[in-house]
Structure formats: C-alpha cells, structure tokens
Coordinates of N, CA, C and O in Angstrom, one line a residue:
X15 N -2.1 15.6 -35.1 CA -2.1 16.6 -34.0 C -2.9 16.0 -32.8 O -4.0 15.4 -33.0
X16 N -2.3 16.1 -31.7 CA -3.0 15.6 -30.4 C -3.0 16.7 -29.4 O -2.1 17.5 -29.2
X17 N -4.2 16.9 -28.8 CA -4.4 17.8 -27.7 C -4.5 17.1 -26.4 O -5.2 16.1 -26.3
X18 N -3.8 17.6 -25.4 CA -3.8 16.9 -24.1 C -4.3 17.9 -23.0 O -3.8 19.1 -23.0
X19 N -5.2 17.5 -22.2 CA -5.8 18.3 -21.1 C -5.7 17.6 -19.8 O -6.3 16.5 -19.6
X20 N -4.9 18.2 -18.9 CA -4.7 17.6 -17.5 C -5.7 18.1 -16.6 O -6.2 19.2 -16.7
X21 N -6.0 17.3 -15.5 CA -6.8 17.8 -14.4 C -6.4 17.0 -13.1 O -5.7 16.0 -13.2
X22 N -6.8 17.5 -12.0 CA -6.6 16.8 -10.8 C -5.6 17.4 -9.8 O -5.5 17.0 -8.7
X23 N -4.8 18.4 -10.3 CA -3.9 19.1 -9.4 C -4.6 19.8 -8.3 O -5.7 20.3 -8.4
X24 N -3.9 19.9 -7.1 CA -4.6 20.5 -5.9 C -3.5 20.7 -4.9 O -2.4 20.4 -5.0
X25 N -4.0 21.4 -3.8 CA -3.2 21.5 -2.6 C -3.5 20.3 -1.7 O -4.7 20.1 -1.4
X26 N -2.5 19.6 -1.2 CA -2.7 18.4 -0.4 C -1.6 18.4 0.8 O -0.5 18.9 0.6
X27 N -2.0 17.9 1.9 CA -1.1 17.8 3.0 C -0.1 16.6 2.8 O -0.4 15.7 2.1
X28 N 1.1 16.7 3.4 CA 2.1 15.6 3.3 C 1.4 14.3 3.7 O 0.7 14.3 4.7
X29 N 1.7 13.3 3.0 CA 1.1 12.0 3.3 C -0.2 11.7 2.6 O -0.7 10.6 2.6
X30 N -0.7 12.8 1.9 CA -2.0 12.6 1.2 C -1.8 12.0 -0.2 O -0.7 11.6 -0.6
X31 N -3.0 12.0 -0.8 CA -3.0 11.4 -2.2 C -3.7 12.3 -3.2 O -4.6 13.1 -2.8
X32 N -3.4 12.1 -4.4 CA -4.0 12.8 -5.5 C -4.0 11.9 -6.7 O -3.1 11.1 -6.9
X33 N -5.0 12.1 -7.6 CA -5.0 11.4 -8.9 C -5.1 12.4 -10.0 O -6.1 13.2 -10.0
X34 N -4.1 12.4 -10.8 CA -4.1 13.3 -12.0 C -4.7 12.5 -13.2 O -4.4 11.3 -13.3
X35 N -5.4 13.2 -14.0 CA -5.9 12.6 -15.3 C -5.5 13.5 -16.5 O -5.3 14.7 -16.3
X36 N -5.3 12.8 -17.6 CA -5.0 13.5 -18.8 C -5.8 12.9 -20.0 O -5.6 11.7 -20.2
X37 N -6.6 13.7 -20.6 CA -7.4 13.2 -21.7 C -6.8 13.7 -23.0 O -6.5 14.9 -23.2
X38 N -6.6 12.8 -24.0 CA -6.1 13.1 -25.3 C -7.2 13.2 -26.3 O -8.2 12.4 -26.2
X39 N -7.1 14.1 -27.2 CA -8.1 14.2 -28.3 C -7.3 14.5 -29.6 O -6.2 15.0 -29.6
X40 N -8.0 14.3 -30.7 CA -7.3 14.6 -32.0 C -6.9 13.2 -32.6 O -7.7 12.3 -32.6
X41 N -5.7 13.1 -33.1 CA -5.2 11.9 -33.7 C -4.7 10.9 -32.7 O -3.6 10.5 -32.7
X42 N -5.6 10.5 -31.9 CA -5.3 9.6 -30.8 C -4.9 8.2 -31.3 O -4.2 7.4 -30.5
X43 N -5.3 7.8 -32.5 CA -5.0 6.5 -33.0 C -3.5 6.2 -33.2 O -3.0 5.1 -33.3
X44 N -2.7 7.3 -33.2 CA -1.2 7.1 -33.4 C -0.4 7.3 -32.1 O 0.8 7.3 -32.2
X45 N -1.1 7.4 -31.0 CA -0.4 7.6 -29.7 C 0.3 6.3 -29.3 O -0.3 5.3 -29.3
X46 N 1.6 6.5 -29.0 CA 2.4 5.4 -28.5 C 2.5 5.6 -27.0 O 1.6 5.4 -26.2
X47 N 3.7 6.0 -26.5 CA 3.9 6.2 -25.1 C 3.2 7.4 -24.6 O 3.0 8.4 -25.3
X48 N 2.7 7.3 -23.3 CA 2.2 8.5 -22.6 C 2.9 8.6 -21.3 O 3.4 7.6 -20.8
X49 N 2.9 9.8 -20.7 CA 3.6 9.9 -19.4 C 3.4 11.2 -18.7 O 2.6 12.0 -19.2
X50 N 4.0 11.3 -17.6 CA 3.9 12.5 -16.8 C 5.3 13.0 -16.5 O 6.2 12.2 -16.1
X51 N 5.5 14.3 -16.7 CA 6.7 15.0 -16.3 C 6.3 16.0 -15.2 O 5.2 16.3 -15.1
X52 N 7.3 16.5 -14.5 CA 7.1 17.6 -13.5 C 8.2 18.6 -13.5 O 9.3 18.2 -13.9
X53 N 7.8 19.8 -13.2 CA 8.8 20.9 -13.1 C 8.6 21.7 -11.9 O 7.5 22.3 -11.8
X54 N 9.5 21.8 -11.0 CA 9.5 22.6 -9.9 C 10.1 24.0 -10.2 O 10.9 24.1 -11.2
X55 N 9.7 25.0 -9.5 CA 10.3 26.4 -9.8 C 11.8 26.4 -9.8 O 12.5 25.9 -8.9
X56 N 12.4 26.9 -10.9 CA 13.8 27.0 -11.0 C 14.5 25.7 -11.4 O 15.8 25.7 -11.4
X57 N 13.7 24.7 -11.7 CA 14.4 23.4 -12.0 C 13.9 22.9 -13.3 O 13.0 23.4 -13.9
X58 N 14.7 21.9 -13.8 CA 14.3 21.4 -15.1 C 13.1 20.5 -15.1 O 12.8 19.9 -14.0
X59 N 12.5 20.3 -16.2 CA 11.4 19.3 -16.3 C 12.0 17.9 -16.4 O 12.9 17.7 -17.2
X60 N 11.4 17.0 -15.6 CA 12.0 15.6 -15.7 C 10.8 14.6 -15.6 O 9.8 14.9 -15.1
X61 N 11.1 13.4 -16.2 CA 10.2 12.3 -16.3 C 9.8 11.8 -14.9 O 10.7 11.4 -14.2
X62 N 8.5 11.7 -14.6 CA 8.1 11.0 -13.4 C 7.7 9.6 -13.7 O 8.1 8.7 -13.0
X63 N 6.9 9.4 -14.7 CA 6.4 8.0 -15.0 C 6.0 8.0 -16.5 O 5.5 9.0 -17.0
X64 N 6.1 6.8 -17.1 CA 5.8 6.6 -18.5 C 5.1 5.3 -18.7 O 5.5 4.3 -18.0
X65 N 4.2 5.2 -19.6 CA 3.5 3.9 -19.9 C 3.4 3.7 -21.4 O 3.1 4.7 -22.1
X66 N 3.8 2.5 -21.9 CA 3.7 2.3 -23.3 C 2.3 1.9 -23.7 O 1.4 1.8 -22.9
X67 N 2.1 1.8 -25.0 CA 0.8 1.5 -25.6 C 0.3 0.1 -25.1 O -0.9 -0.2 -25.1
X68 N 1.2 -0.8 -24.7 CA 0.8 -2.1 -24.2 C 0.9 -2.2 -22.7 O 0.8 -3.3 -22.2
X69 N 1.2 -1.1 -22.0 CA 1.1 -1.1 -20.6 C 2.4 -1.3 -19.8 O 2.4 -1.3 -18.6
X70 N 3.5 -1.3 -20.5 CA 4.8 -1.3 -19.8 C 5.1 0.0 -19.1 O 4.8 1.1 -19.8
X71 N 5.5 0.0 -17.9 CA 5.7 1.2 -17.2 C 7.2 1.5 -16.8 O 8.0 0.5 -16.7
X72 N 7.4 2.7 -16.5 CA 8.8 3.2 -16.1 C 8.6 4.3 -15.1 O 7.8 5.2 -15.4
X73 N 9.3 4.3 -14.0 CA 9.2 5.3 -13.0 C 10.5 5.9 -12.6 O 11.6 5.3 -12.6
X74 N 10.5 7.2 -12.2 CA 11.7 7.8 -11.6 C 11.9 7.2 -10.2 O 10.9 6.8 -9.6
X75 N 13.1 7.0 -9.8 CA 13.4 6.3 -8.6 C 12.7 7.0 -7.4 O 12.3 6.3 -6.4
X76 N 12.6 8.3 -7.4 CA 12.1 9.1 -6.3 C 10.6 8.8 -6.1 O 10.0 9.2 -5.0
X77 N 9.9 8.3 -7.1 CA 8.4 8.1 -6.9 C 8.0 6.6 -6.9 O 6.9 6.2 -6.7
X78 N 9.0 5.7 -7.1 CA 8.7 4.3 -7.1 C 8.1 3.8 -5.8 O 8.6 4.2 -4.7
X79 N 7.0 3.1 -5.9 CA 6.3 2.6 -4.7 C 5.3 3.6 -4.2 O 4.5 3.2 -3.3
X80 N 5.3 4.8 -4.7 CA 4.3 5.8 -4.2 C 3.4 6.2 -5.4 O 2.2 6.5 -5.1
X81 N 3.9 6.3 -6.6 CA 3.1 6.7 -7.7 C 2.8 5.5 -8.6 O 3.6 4.6 -8.8
X82 N 1.6 5.5 -9.2 CA 1.2 4.5 -10.2 C 0.6 5.2 -11.4 O -0.3 5.9 -11.3
X83 N 1.2 4.8 -12.6 CA 0.7 5.3 -13.8 C -0.2 4.2 -14.5 O 0.1 3.1 -14.4
X84 N -1.3 4.7 -15.1 CA -2.1 3.7 -15.8 C -2.8 4.5 -17.0 O -2.7 5.7 -17.0
X85 N -3.3 3.7 -17.9 CA -4.0 4.3 -19.0 C -5.2 3.5 -19.5 O -5.2 2.3 -19.3
X86 N -6.2 4.2 -20.0 CA -7.4 3.6 -20.5 C -7.5 4.0 -22.0 O -7.8 5.2 -22.3
X87 N -7.0 3.1 -22.8 CA -6.9 3.4 -24.3 C -8.3 3.7 -24.9 O -8.4 4.5 -25.8
X88 N -9.4 3.1 -24.3 CA -10.7 3.3 -24.9 C -11.2 4.8 -24.6 O -11.9 5.4 -25.3
X89 N -10.6 5.3 -23.5 CA -11.0 6.7 -23.1 C -9.9 7.7 -23.5 O -10.0 8.9 -23.2
X90 N -8.8 7.2 -24.1 CA -7.7 8.1 -24.4 C -7.2 8.9 -23.2 O -6.9 10.1 -23.3
X91 N -7.1 8.2 -22.1 CA -6.8 8.9 -20.9 C -5.6 8.2 -20.2 O -5.6 6.9 -20.1
X92 N -4.7 9.0 -19.6 CA -3.7 8.4 -18.8 C -3.8 9.0 -17.4 O -4.2 10.2 -17.2
X93 N -3.6 8.2 -16.4 CA -3.7 8.6 -15.0 C -2.4 8.5 -14.2 O -1.5 7.7 -14.6
X94 N -2.3 9.3 -13.2 CA -1.2 9.2 -12.3 C -1.7 9.2 -10.9 O -2.2 10.3 -10.4
X95 N -1.7 8.1 -10.2 CA -2.1 8.0 -8.8 C -0.9 8.3 -7.9 O 0.1 7.6 -8.0
X96 N -1.0 9.3 -7.1 CA 0.1 9.7 -6.3 C -0.3 9.5 -4.8 O -1.2 10.2 -4.3
X97 N 0.4 8.7 -4.1 CA 0.2 8.4 -2.7 C 1.4 8.8 -1.9 O 2.5 9.0 -2.4
X98 N 1.2 8.9 -0.6 CA 2.3 9.3 0.3 C 3.1 10.5 -0.2 O 4.3 10.5 -0.2
X99 N 2.3 11.5 -0.6 CA 2.9 12.7 -1.2 C 3.8 13.5 -0.2 O 3.6 13.5 1.0
X100 N 4.9 14.0 -0.7 CA 5.9 14.7 0.1 C 6.0 16.2 -0.4 O 5.7 16.4 -1.6
X101 N 6.5 17.1 0.4 CA 6.6 18.5 -0.1 C 7.5 18.6 -1.3 O 7.2 19.4 -2.2
X102 N 8.5 17.7 -1.5 CA 9.3 17.8 -2.6 C 8.6 17.3 -3.9 O 9.2 17.4 -5.0
X103 N 7.4 16.8 -3.8 CA 6.6 16.5 -5.0 C 5.9 17.7 -5.5 O 5.3 17.6 -6.6
X104 N 6.0 18.8 -4.8 CA 5.4 20.0 -5.3 C 6.0 20.4 -6.6 O 7.2 20.6 -6.8
X105 N 5.1 20.6 -7.6 CA 5.6 21.0 -9.0 C 4.4 21.2 -9.9 O 3.2 20.8 -9.5
X106 N 4.6 21.6 -11.1 CA 3.6 21.6 -12.1 C 3.8 20.2 -12.9 O 5.0 19.9 -13.2
X107 N 2.8 19.5 -13.0 CA 2.8 18.2 -13.6 C 2.3 18.3 -15.1 O 1.2 18.8 -15.3
X108 N 3.1 17.9 -16.0 CA 2.7 17.9 -17.4 C 2.5 16.5 -18.0 O 3.3 15.6 -17.8
X109 N 1.4 16.4 -18.7 CA 1.1 15.2 -19.4 C 1.9 15.2 -20.8 O 2.0 16.3 -21.4
X110 N 2.3 14.1 -21.2 CA 3.1 14.0 -22.4 C 2.6 12.8 -23.2 O 2.2 11.8 -22.6
X111 N 2.7 12.9 -24.5 CA 2.5 11.7 -25.3 C 3.3 11.7 -26.6 O 3.7 12.8 -27.0
X112 N 3.7 10.6 -27.1 CA 4.4 10.5 -28.4 C 3.4 9.9 -29.4 O 2.9 8.8 -29.2
X113 N 3.2 10.7 -30.5 CA 2.3 10.3 -31.5 C 2.9 10.8 -32.8 O 2.4 11.8 -33.4
X114 N 3.9 10.2 -33.2 CA 4.8 10.6 -34.4 C 5.5 11.9 -34.1 O 6.3 12.4 -35.0
X115 N 5.1 12.6 -33.0 CA 5.8 13.8 -32.5 C 5.4 13.8 -31.1 O 4.6 13.1 -30.6
X116 N 6.1 14.7 -30.4 CA 5.9 14.9 -28.9 C 4.9 16.0 -28.7 O 4.9 17.1 -29.2
X117 N 3.9 15.7 -27.8 CA 2.9 16.6 -27.5 C 2.8 16.8 -25.9 O 3.1 15.8 -25.2
X118 N 2.4 18.0 -25.5 CA 2.4 18.3 -24.1 C 1.1 19.0 -23.7 O 0.5 19.7 -24.5
X119 N 0.6 18.7 -22.5 CA -0.5 19.4 -21.9 C 0.0 20.7 -21.4 O 1.2 21.1 -21.4
X120 N -1.0 21.5 -20.8 CA -0.7 22.8 -20.3 C -0.2 22.8 -18.9 O 0.4 23.8 -18.4
X121 N -0.3 21.6 -18.2 CA 0.2 21.5 -16.8 C -0.9 21.7 -15.8 O -1.8 22.4 -16.0
X122 N -0.7 21.0 -14.7 CA -1.6 21.1 -13.5 C -0.7 21.2 -12.3 O 0.2 20.4 -12.1
X123 N -1.1 22.1 -11.4 CA -0.2 22.4 -10.2 C -0.6 21.4 -9.1 O -1.7 21.3 -8.7
X124 N 0.5 20.8 -8.6 CA 0.4 20.0 -7.4 C 1.2 20.6 -6.3 O 2.4 20.9 -6.5
X125 N 0.6 21.0 -5.2 CA 1.3 21.6 -4.0 C 1.1 20.7 -2.8 O -0.1 20.4 -2.4
X126 N 2.2 20.3 -2.2 CA 2.1 19.4 -1.0 C 2.7 20.2 0.1 O 3.9 20.6 0.2
X127 N 1.8 20.6 1.0 CA 2.2 21.5 2.1 C 1.2 21.4 3.3 O 0.0 21.2 3.0
X128 N 1.7 21.6 4.5 CA 0.8 21.6 5.6 C 0.4 23.0 6.0 O -0.3 23.2 6.9

C-alpha cells in the first residue's frame, strides 16, 4: 500500500510558474513509475508527465518545453516544475505511482488566471 500526498497548487497569473510536490509513504520500495495527471472540469483525466524509476521521462505534447518532471528517490518525492503557465493548464493535478498496483493522490488545484 502506498499513500501519496500532493502540495503546491495555487492561483497563478498566465506566464507564471509553480512547482508541485508529491510525497509517497508506505511500501515505497516497490514504486516503479511516478507521474502527474490532470483533470479539468467536465473533462477526462489525462497524463501530463511520467518518470520511471531510473529517470526516463515522458510528457504530453501540450506541456513539452514548459513542464519538467523529476524525482528524488531518497525522499520518495516526485516534482512537477511548471513554467510559462497558460489558462488552459487550469485543472486538478493528481500524483500517480505504480507499485504493483496503481495509486493516486487526492489532487491539488492549479488555477491560471489574471
């Protein structure tokens, strides 16, 4: 069993930056991939970025060049650095990990608005 807790969501102006953090606890020794999904009101949840246990990354086309995912295995933490934020990035951001099963955090709200 793995528990994920996100933080860092906020209201930010277009063009601004935020860094999301997600700390894992529990059976962290079996965690493989970690990532971030997002879900806007009335829309499906979809993958934003993913990072493997050895650091390989994968990004949605809409965030390439603006977002950077990283992880600190010693701290059981995954980060999402978000730069050049746009209003369309507004969503609830969910942390995810695969540890013999899929686990999700409770989500953190990111709002990009002037």
